[in-house]
Coordinates of C-alpha atoms and ligand atoms in Angstrom, one line a residue:
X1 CA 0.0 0.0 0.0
X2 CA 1.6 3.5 -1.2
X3 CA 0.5 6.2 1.3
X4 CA 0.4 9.2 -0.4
X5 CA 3.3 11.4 0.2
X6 CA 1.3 15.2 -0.5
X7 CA -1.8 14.0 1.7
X8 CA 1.0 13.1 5.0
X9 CA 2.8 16.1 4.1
X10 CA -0.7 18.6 4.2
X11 CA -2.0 16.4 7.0
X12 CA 1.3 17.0 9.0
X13 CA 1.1 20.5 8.1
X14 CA -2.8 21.1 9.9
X15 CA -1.0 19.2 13.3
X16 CA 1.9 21.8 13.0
X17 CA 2.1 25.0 15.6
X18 CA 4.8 27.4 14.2
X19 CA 6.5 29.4 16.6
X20 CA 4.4 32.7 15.7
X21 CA 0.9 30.4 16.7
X22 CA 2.6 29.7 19.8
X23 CA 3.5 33.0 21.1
X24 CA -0.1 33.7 20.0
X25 CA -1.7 31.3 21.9
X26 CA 0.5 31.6 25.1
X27 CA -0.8 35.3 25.0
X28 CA -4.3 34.3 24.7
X29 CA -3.9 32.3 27.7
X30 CA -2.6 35.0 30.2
X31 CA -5.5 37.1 28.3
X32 CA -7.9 34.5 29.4
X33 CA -6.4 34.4 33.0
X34 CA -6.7 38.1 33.6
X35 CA -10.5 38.2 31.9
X36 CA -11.2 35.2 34.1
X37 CA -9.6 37.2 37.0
X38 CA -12.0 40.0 36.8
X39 CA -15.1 38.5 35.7
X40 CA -15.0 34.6 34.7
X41 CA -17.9 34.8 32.5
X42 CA -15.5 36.6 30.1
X43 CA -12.9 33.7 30.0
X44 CA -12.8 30.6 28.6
X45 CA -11.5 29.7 31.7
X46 CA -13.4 28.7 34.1
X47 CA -10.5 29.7 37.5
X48 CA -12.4 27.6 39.9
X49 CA -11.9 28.5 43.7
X50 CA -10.5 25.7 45.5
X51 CA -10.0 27.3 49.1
X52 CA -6.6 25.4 49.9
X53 CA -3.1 27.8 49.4
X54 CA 0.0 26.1 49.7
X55 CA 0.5 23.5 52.7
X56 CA 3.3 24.7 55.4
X57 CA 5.1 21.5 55.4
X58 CA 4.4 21.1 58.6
X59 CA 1.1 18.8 58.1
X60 CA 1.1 15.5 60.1
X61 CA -0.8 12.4 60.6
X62 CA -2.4 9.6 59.0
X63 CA -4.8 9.8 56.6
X64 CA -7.0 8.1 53.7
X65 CA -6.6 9.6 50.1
X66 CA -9.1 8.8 47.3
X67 CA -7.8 9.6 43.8
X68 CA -10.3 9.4 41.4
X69 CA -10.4 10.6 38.2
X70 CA -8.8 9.0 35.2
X71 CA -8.9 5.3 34.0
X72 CA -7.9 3.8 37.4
X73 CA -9.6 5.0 40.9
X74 CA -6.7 4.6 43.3
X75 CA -6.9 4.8 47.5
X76 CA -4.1 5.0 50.0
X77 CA -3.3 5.1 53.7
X78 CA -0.8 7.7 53.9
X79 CA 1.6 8.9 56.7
X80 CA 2.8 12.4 56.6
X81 CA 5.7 13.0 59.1
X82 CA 6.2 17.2 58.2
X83 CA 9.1 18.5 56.3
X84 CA 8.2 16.9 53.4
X85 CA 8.7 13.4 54.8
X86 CA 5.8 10.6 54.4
X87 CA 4.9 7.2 53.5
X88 CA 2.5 5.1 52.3
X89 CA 1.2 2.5 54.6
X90 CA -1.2 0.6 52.0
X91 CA -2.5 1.7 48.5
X92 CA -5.1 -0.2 46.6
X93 CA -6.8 0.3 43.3
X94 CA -9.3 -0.4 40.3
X95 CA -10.2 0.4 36.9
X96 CA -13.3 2.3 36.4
X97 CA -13.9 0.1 33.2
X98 CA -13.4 -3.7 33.3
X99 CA -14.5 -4.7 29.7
X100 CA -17.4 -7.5 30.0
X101 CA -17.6 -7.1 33.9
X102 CA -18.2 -3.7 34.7
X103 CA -18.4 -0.1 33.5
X104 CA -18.8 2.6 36.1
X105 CA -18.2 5.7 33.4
X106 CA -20.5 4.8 30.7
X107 CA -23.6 6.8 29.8
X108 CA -25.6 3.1 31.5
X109 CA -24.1 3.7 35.3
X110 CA -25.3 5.7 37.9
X111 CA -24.2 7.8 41.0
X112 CA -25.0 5.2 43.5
X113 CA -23.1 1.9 41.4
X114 CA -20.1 4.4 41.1
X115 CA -19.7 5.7 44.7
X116 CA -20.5 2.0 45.8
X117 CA -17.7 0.8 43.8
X118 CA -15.6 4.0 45.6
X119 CA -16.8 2.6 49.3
X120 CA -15.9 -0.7 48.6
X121 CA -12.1 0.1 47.4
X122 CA -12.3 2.6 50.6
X123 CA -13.0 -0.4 53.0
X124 CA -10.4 -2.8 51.1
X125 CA -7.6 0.5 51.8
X126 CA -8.4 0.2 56.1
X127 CA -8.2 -3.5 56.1
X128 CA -12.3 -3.3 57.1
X129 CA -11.5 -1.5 60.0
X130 CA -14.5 0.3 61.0
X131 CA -13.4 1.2 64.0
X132 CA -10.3 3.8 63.9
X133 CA -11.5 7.3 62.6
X134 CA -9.7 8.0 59.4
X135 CA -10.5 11.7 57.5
X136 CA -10.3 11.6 53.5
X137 CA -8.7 13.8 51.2
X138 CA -10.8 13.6 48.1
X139 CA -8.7 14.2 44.5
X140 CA -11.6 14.5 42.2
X141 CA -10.2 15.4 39.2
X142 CA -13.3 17.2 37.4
X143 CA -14.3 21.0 37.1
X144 CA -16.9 21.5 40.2
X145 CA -17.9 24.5 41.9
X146 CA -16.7 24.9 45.5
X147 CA -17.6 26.9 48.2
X148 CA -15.1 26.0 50.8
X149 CA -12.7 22.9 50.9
X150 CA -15.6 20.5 51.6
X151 CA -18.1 21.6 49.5
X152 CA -17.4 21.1 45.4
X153 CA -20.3 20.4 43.0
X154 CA -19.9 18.6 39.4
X155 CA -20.2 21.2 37.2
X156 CA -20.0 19.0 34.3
X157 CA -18.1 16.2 33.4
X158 CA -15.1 15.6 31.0
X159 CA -12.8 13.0 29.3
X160 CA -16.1 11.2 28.3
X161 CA -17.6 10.1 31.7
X162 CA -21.1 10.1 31.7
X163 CA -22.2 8.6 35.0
X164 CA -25.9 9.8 35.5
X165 CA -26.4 11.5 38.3
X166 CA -23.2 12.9 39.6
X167 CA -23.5 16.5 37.8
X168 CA -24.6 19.6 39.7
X169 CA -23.4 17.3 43.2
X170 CA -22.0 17.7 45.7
X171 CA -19.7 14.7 45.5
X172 CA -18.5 14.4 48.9
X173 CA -22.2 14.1 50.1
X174 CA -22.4 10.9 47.4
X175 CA -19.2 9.7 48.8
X176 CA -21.0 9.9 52.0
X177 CA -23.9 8.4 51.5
X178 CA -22.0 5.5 49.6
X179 CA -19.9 5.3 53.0
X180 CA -23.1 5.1 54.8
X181 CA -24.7 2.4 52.9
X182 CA -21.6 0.4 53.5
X183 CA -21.4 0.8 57.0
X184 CA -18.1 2.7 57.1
X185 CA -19.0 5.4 59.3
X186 CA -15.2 6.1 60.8
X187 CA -14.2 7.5 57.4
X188 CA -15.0 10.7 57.0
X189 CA -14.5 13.3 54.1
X190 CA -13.0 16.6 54.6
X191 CA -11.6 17.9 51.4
X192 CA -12.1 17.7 47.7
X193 CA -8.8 19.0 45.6
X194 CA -8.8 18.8 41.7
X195 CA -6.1 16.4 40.8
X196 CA -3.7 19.6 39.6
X197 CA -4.3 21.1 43.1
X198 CA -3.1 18.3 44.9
X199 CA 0.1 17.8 42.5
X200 CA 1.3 21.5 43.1
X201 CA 0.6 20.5 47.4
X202 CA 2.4 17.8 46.9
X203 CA 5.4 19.4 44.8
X204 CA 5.4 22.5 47.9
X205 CA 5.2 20.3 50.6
X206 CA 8.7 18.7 49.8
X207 CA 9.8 21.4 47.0
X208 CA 10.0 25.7 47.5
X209 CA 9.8 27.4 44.4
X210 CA 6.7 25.6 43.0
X211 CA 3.2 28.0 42.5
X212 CA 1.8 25.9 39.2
X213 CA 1.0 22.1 39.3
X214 CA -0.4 20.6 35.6
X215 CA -1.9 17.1 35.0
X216 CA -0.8 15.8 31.6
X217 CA -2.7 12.3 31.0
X218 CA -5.7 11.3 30.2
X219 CA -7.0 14.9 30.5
X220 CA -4.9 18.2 30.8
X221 CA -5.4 21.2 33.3
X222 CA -3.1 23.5 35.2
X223 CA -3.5 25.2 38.3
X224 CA -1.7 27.9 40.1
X225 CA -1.1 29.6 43.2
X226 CA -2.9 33.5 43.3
X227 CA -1.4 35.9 45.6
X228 CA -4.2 38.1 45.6
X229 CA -7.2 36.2 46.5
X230 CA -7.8 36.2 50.7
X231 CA -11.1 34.1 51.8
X232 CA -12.0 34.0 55.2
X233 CA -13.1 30.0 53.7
X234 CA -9.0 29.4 52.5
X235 CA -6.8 26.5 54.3
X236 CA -2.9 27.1 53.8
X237 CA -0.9 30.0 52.7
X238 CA 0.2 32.4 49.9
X239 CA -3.2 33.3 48.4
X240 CA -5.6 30.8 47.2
X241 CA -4.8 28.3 44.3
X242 CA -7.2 28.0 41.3
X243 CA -8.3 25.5 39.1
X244 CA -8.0 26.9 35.5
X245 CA -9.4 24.1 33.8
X246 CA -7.2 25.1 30.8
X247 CA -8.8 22.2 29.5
X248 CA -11.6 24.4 28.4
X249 CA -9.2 26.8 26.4
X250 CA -10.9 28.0 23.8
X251 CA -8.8 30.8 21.7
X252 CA -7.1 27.8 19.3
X253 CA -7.2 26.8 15.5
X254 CA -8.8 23.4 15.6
X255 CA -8.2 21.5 12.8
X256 CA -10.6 19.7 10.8
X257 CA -9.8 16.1 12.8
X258 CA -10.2 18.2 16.0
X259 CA -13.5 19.5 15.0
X260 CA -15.1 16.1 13.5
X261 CA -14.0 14.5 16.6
X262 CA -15.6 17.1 18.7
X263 CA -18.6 16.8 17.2
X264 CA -18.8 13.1 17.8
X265 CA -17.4 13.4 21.3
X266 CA -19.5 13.4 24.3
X267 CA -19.8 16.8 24.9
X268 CA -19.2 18.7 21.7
X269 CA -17.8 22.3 21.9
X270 CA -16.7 21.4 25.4
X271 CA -13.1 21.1 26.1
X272 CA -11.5 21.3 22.8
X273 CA -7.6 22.5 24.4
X274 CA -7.9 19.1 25.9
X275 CA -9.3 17.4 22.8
X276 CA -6.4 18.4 21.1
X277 CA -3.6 17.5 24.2
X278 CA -4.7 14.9 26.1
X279 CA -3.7 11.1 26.4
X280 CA -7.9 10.5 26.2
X281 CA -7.9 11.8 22.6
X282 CA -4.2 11.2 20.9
X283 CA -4.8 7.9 19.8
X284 CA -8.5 9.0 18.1
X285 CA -7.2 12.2 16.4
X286 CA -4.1 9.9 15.2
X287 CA -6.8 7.1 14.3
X288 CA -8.9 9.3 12.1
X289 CA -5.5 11.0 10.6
X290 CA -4.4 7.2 9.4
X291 CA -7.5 6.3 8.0
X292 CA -7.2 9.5 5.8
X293 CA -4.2 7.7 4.8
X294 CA -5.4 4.5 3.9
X295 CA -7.9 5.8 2.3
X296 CA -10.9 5.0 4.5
X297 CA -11.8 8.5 5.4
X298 CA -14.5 7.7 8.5
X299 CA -13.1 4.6 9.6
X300 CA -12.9 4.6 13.2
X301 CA -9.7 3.0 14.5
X302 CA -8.9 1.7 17.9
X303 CA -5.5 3.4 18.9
X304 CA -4.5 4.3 22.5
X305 CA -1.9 7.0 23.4
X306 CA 0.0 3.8 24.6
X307 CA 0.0 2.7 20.6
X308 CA 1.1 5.9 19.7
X309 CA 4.1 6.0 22.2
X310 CA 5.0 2.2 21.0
X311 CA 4.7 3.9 17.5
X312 CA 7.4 6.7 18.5
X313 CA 9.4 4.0 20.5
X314 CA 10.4 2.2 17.4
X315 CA 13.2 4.2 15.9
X316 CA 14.6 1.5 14.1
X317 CA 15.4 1.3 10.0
X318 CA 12.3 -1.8 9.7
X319 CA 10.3 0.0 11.9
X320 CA 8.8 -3.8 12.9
X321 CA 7.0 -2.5 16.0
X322 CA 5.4 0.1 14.2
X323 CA 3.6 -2.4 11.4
X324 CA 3.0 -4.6 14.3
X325 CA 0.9 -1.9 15.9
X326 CA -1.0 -1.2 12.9
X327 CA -1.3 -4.4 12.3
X328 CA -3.1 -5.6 15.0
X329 CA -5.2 -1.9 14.8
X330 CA -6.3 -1.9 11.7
X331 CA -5.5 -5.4 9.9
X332 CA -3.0 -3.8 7.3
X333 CA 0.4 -4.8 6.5
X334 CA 3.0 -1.5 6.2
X335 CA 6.3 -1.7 4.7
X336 CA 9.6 -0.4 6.4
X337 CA 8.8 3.6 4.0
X338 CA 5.2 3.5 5.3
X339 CA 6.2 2.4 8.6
X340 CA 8.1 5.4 8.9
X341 CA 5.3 8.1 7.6
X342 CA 3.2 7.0 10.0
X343 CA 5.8 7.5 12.9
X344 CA 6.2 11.2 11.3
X345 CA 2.1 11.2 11.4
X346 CA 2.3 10.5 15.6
X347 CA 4.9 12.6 15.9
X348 CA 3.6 15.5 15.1
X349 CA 0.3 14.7 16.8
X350 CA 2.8 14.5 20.1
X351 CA 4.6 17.6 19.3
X352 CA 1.7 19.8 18.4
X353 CA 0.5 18.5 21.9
X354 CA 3.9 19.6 24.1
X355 CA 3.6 22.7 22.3
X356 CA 0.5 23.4 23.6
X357 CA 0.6 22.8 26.8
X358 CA 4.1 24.5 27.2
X359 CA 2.0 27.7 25.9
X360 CA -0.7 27.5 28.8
X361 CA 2.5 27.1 30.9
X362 CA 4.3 30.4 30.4
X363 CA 0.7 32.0 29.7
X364 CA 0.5 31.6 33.6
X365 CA 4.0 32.5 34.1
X366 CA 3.7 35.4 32.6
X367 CA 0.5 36.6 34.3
X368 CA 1.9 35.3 37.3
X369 CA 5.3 37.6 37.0
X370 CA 3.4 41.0 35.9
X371 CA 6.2 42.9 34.1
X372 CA 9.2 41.8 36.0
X373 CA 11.8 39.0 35.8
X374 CA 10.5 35.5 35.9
X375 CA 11.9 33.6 39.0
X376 CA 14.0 30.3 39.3
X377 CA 10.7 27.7 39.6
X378 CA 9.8 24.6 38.7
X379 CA 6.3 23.5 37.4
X380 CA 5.2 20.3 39.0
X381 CA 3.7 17.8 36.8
X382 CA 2.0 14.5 36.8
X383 CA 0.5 12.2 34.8
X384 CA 1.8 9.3 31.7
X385 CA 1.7 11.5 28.9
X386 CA 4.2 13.7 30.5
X387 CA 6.2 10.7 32.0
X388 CA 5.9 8.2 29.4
X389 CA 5.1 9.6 26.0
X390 CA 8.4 9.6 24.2
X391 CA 9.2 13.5 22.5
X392 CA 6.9 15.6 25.4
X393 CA 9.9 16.5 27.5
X394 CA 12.2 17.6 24.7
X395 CA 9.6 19.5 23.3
X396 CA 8.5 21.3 26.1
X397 CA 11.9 22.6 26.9
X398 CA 11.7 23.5 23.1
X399 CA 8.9 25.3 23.1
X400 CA 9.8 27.1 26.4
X401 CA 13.0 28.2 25.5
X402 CA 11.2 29.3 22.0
X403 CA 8.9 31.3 23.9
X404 CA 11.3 32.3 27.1
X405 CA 14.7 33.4 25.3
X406 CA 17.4 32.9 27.9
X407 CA 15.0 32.9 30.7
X408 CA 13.8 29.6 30.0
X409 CA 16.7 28.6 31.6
X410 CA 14.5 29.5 35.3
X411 CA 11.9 27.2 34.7
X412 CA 12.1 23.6 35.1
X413 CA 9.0 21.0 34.8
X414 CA 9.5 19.0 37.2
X415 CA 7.3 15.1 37.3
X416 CA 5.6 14.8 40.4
X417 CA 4.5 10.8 40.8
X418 CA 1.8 10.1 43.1
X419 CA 1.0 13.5 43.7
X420 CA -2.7 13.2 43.0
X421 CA -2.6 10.7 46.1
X422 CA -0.1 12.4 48.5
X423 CA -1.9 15.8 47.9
X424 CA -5.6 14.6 48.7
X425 CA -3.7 13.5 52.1
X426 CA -2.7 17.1 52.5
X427 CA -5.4 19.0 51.7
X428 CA -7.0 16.7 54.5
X429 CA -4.4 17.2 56.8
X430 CA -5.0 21.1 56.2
X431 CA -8.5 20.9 56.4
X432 CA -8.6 18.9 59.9
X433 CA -5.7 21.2 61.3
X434 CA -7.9 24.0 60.2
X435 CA -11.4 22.9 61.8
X436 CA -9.1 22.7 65.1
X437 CA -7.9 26.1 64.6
Ligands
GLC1 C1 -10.0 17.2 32.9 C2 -10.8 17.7 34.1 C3 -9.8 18.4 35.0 C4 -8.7 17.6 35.4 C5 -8.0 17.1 34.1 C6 -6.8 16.1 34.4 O1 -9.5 18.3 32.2 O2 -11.8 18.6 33.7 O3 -10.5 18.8 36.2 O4 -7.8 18.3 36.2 O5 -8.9 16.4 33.3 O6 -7.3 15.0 35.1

């Protein structure tokens, strides 16, 4: 099969964000920011209060973290000892999906079956102790409209969950009631962070020099610590951090892949930085790209960001692993020539990514610095696309020292593992010290 050279080289061409477009859409971001700042009706982003600044260090005790939010829902026992130092006694977890068992994310399930299925990996985490009082930090890693760290309603869901019942909750009260039903009345909720949130209290609990903290995975959103905002409601110190949900980003070209897929997508005109970032949506916008290719415009492929990074994985002359991915996609057999046009096809799917999300990162540097000098810092991030995804990290530094000069050279990103857990532990740590207070 002969792919056609023009078609990879126009198709390459629509992923492609010159350095001009980026500059332009880092500028759009810290745009957004200070509209959202003033009145967040004007912004595409949404800022969401989360009442919790940054954690002294000092937090200690034990406590239960729930991490929910992507494909796996994940809960620990952790130990914080201050000065950065903790441990995790015991960590279990789960995938939301389980093809031909269960499905807890699909438009079929409901509130109670998810929060159930929450209670249940809760009880497995404490051994069935319903005795000892445990307090829960609560990573829920979904836009939701808090009025103090307790109290955070589902706006609306993202990455393609579509659980009935769950938006416009309070999800702690579901978590709750699910605890209740199970008999597990010695656990009790006391925070709800968004999963960036808790990676930047994680990062400043053992790091100084961290104010933004960025999940790259199956979704993508950045947070950042605020100087300015003081609510009598906040926990912590420094100002209040916010929950951009630069997810939602909406001053960006999408291309005509980006756009049919939105349309299809669960929530159309919703989200569309993330749709065009995100682990959640690589593989599809790379799926419907290839198909182009082969001719079979509308075909809908099967590929995973985890195909796409075995695709860039395989450097080699044969480029064996590559066929053997699109073999087992899509059926086809490529040749060594075509083998290597498709890795150019992921690759600049993956780059056009990086560059993106490098642009939301110095949009809220920028905003962050005013008109002086940007400070020696370190962006904390989680999540497997950063980690894992062969080209991201070159590419950011790229695209930060494209748009930074020499003072790139202050800002690191920095991978923050776990962070998602160790952070709900935090922010419940902060909230219990705070109700004492
Ligand atoms: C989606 C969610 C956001 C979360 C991100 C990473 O963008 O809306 O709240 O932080 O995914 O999990």
């Amino acid at each position: 099969m002969a792919l056609d050279r023009q078609l990879l080289q126009s198709i390459i061409a629509e992923f492609t964000v010159n350095s001009e477009e980026l500059q332009e859409i880092a500028a759009n971001f810290r745009q957004d920011m200070k509209l959202g700042l003033s009145d967040p009706k004007d912004s595409s982003l949404r800022m969401l209060k989360s009442y919790v600044g940054l954690p002294t260090g000092k937090e200690t005790g034990e406590y239960l973290a729930l991490d929910f939010g992507g494909t796996n829902v994940r809960v620990s026992r952790i130990k914080l000892s201050g000065a950065g130092r903790f441990e995790v006694i015991k960590k279990v977890g789960k995938p939301l999906i389980l093809p031909g068992e269960y499905d807890y994310v699909g438009a079929g399930s409901t509130a109670v079956e998810m929060f159930d299925f929450l209670a249940d990996l809760i009880d497995e985490a404490i051994d069935r102790d319903h005795e000892t009082k445990y307090y829960l930090g609560h990573t829920f890693s979904f836009p939701s409209d808090q009025t103090d760290l307790y109290n955070a309603k589902l706006i609306i869901w993202t990455k393609e969950f579509a659980t009935a019942g769950v938006e416009g909750k309070v999800v702690n009260d579901l978590l709750k009631e699910a605890l209740a039903r199970k008999d597990l009345n010695n656990v009790e909720p006391v925070s709800v962070i968004n999963d960036t949130v808790a990676v930047l209290l994680s990062a400043a609990y053992q790091h100084s020099d961290t104010y933004i903290g960025s999940i790259y995975a199956t979704g993508q959103n950045n947070c950042y610590l605020e100087s300015s905002i003081h609510d009598p409601e906040n926990v912590g110190v420094g100002g209040m951090i916010l929950n951009l949900e630069s997810g939602g980003f909406m001053k960006l070209t999408p291309n005509r892949f980006d756009k049919e897929y939105d349309e299809n997508s669960e929530k159309p005109g919703e989200q569309r930085l993330e749709k065009m970032v995100s682990g959640r949506y690589l593989g599809e916008l790379f799926g419907m790209a290839l198909a182009e290719l082969f001719e079979e415009k509308g075909t809908k492929y099967n590929f995973t960001s985890i195909d796409i990074s075995s695709i860039l994985m395989d450097d080699s002359v044969d480029g064996d692993r590559i066929a053997a991915v699109i073999k087992d996609k899509t059926d086809k057999d490529v040749d060594s020539e075509e083998a290597k046009k498709i890795r150019d096809l992921a690759t600049a799917i993956v780059v056009r990514s990086a560059r993106i999300v490098t642009a939301a990162f110095v949009g809220i540097i920028w905003q962050r610095t005013g008109s002086g000098k940007i400070n020696k810092q370190h962006i904390a991030v989680d999540g497997s696309v950063y980690e894992k995804m062969p080209l991201v990290k070159e590419n950011i530094n790229k695209a930060l020292s494209e748009l930074l000069g020499a003072e790139a050279a202050n800002v690191t990103t920095m991978l923050d593992t776990g962070g998602s857990g160790l952070g709900a532990a935090i922010s419940a740590a902060m909230a219990a010290n705070h109700a004492k207070e």
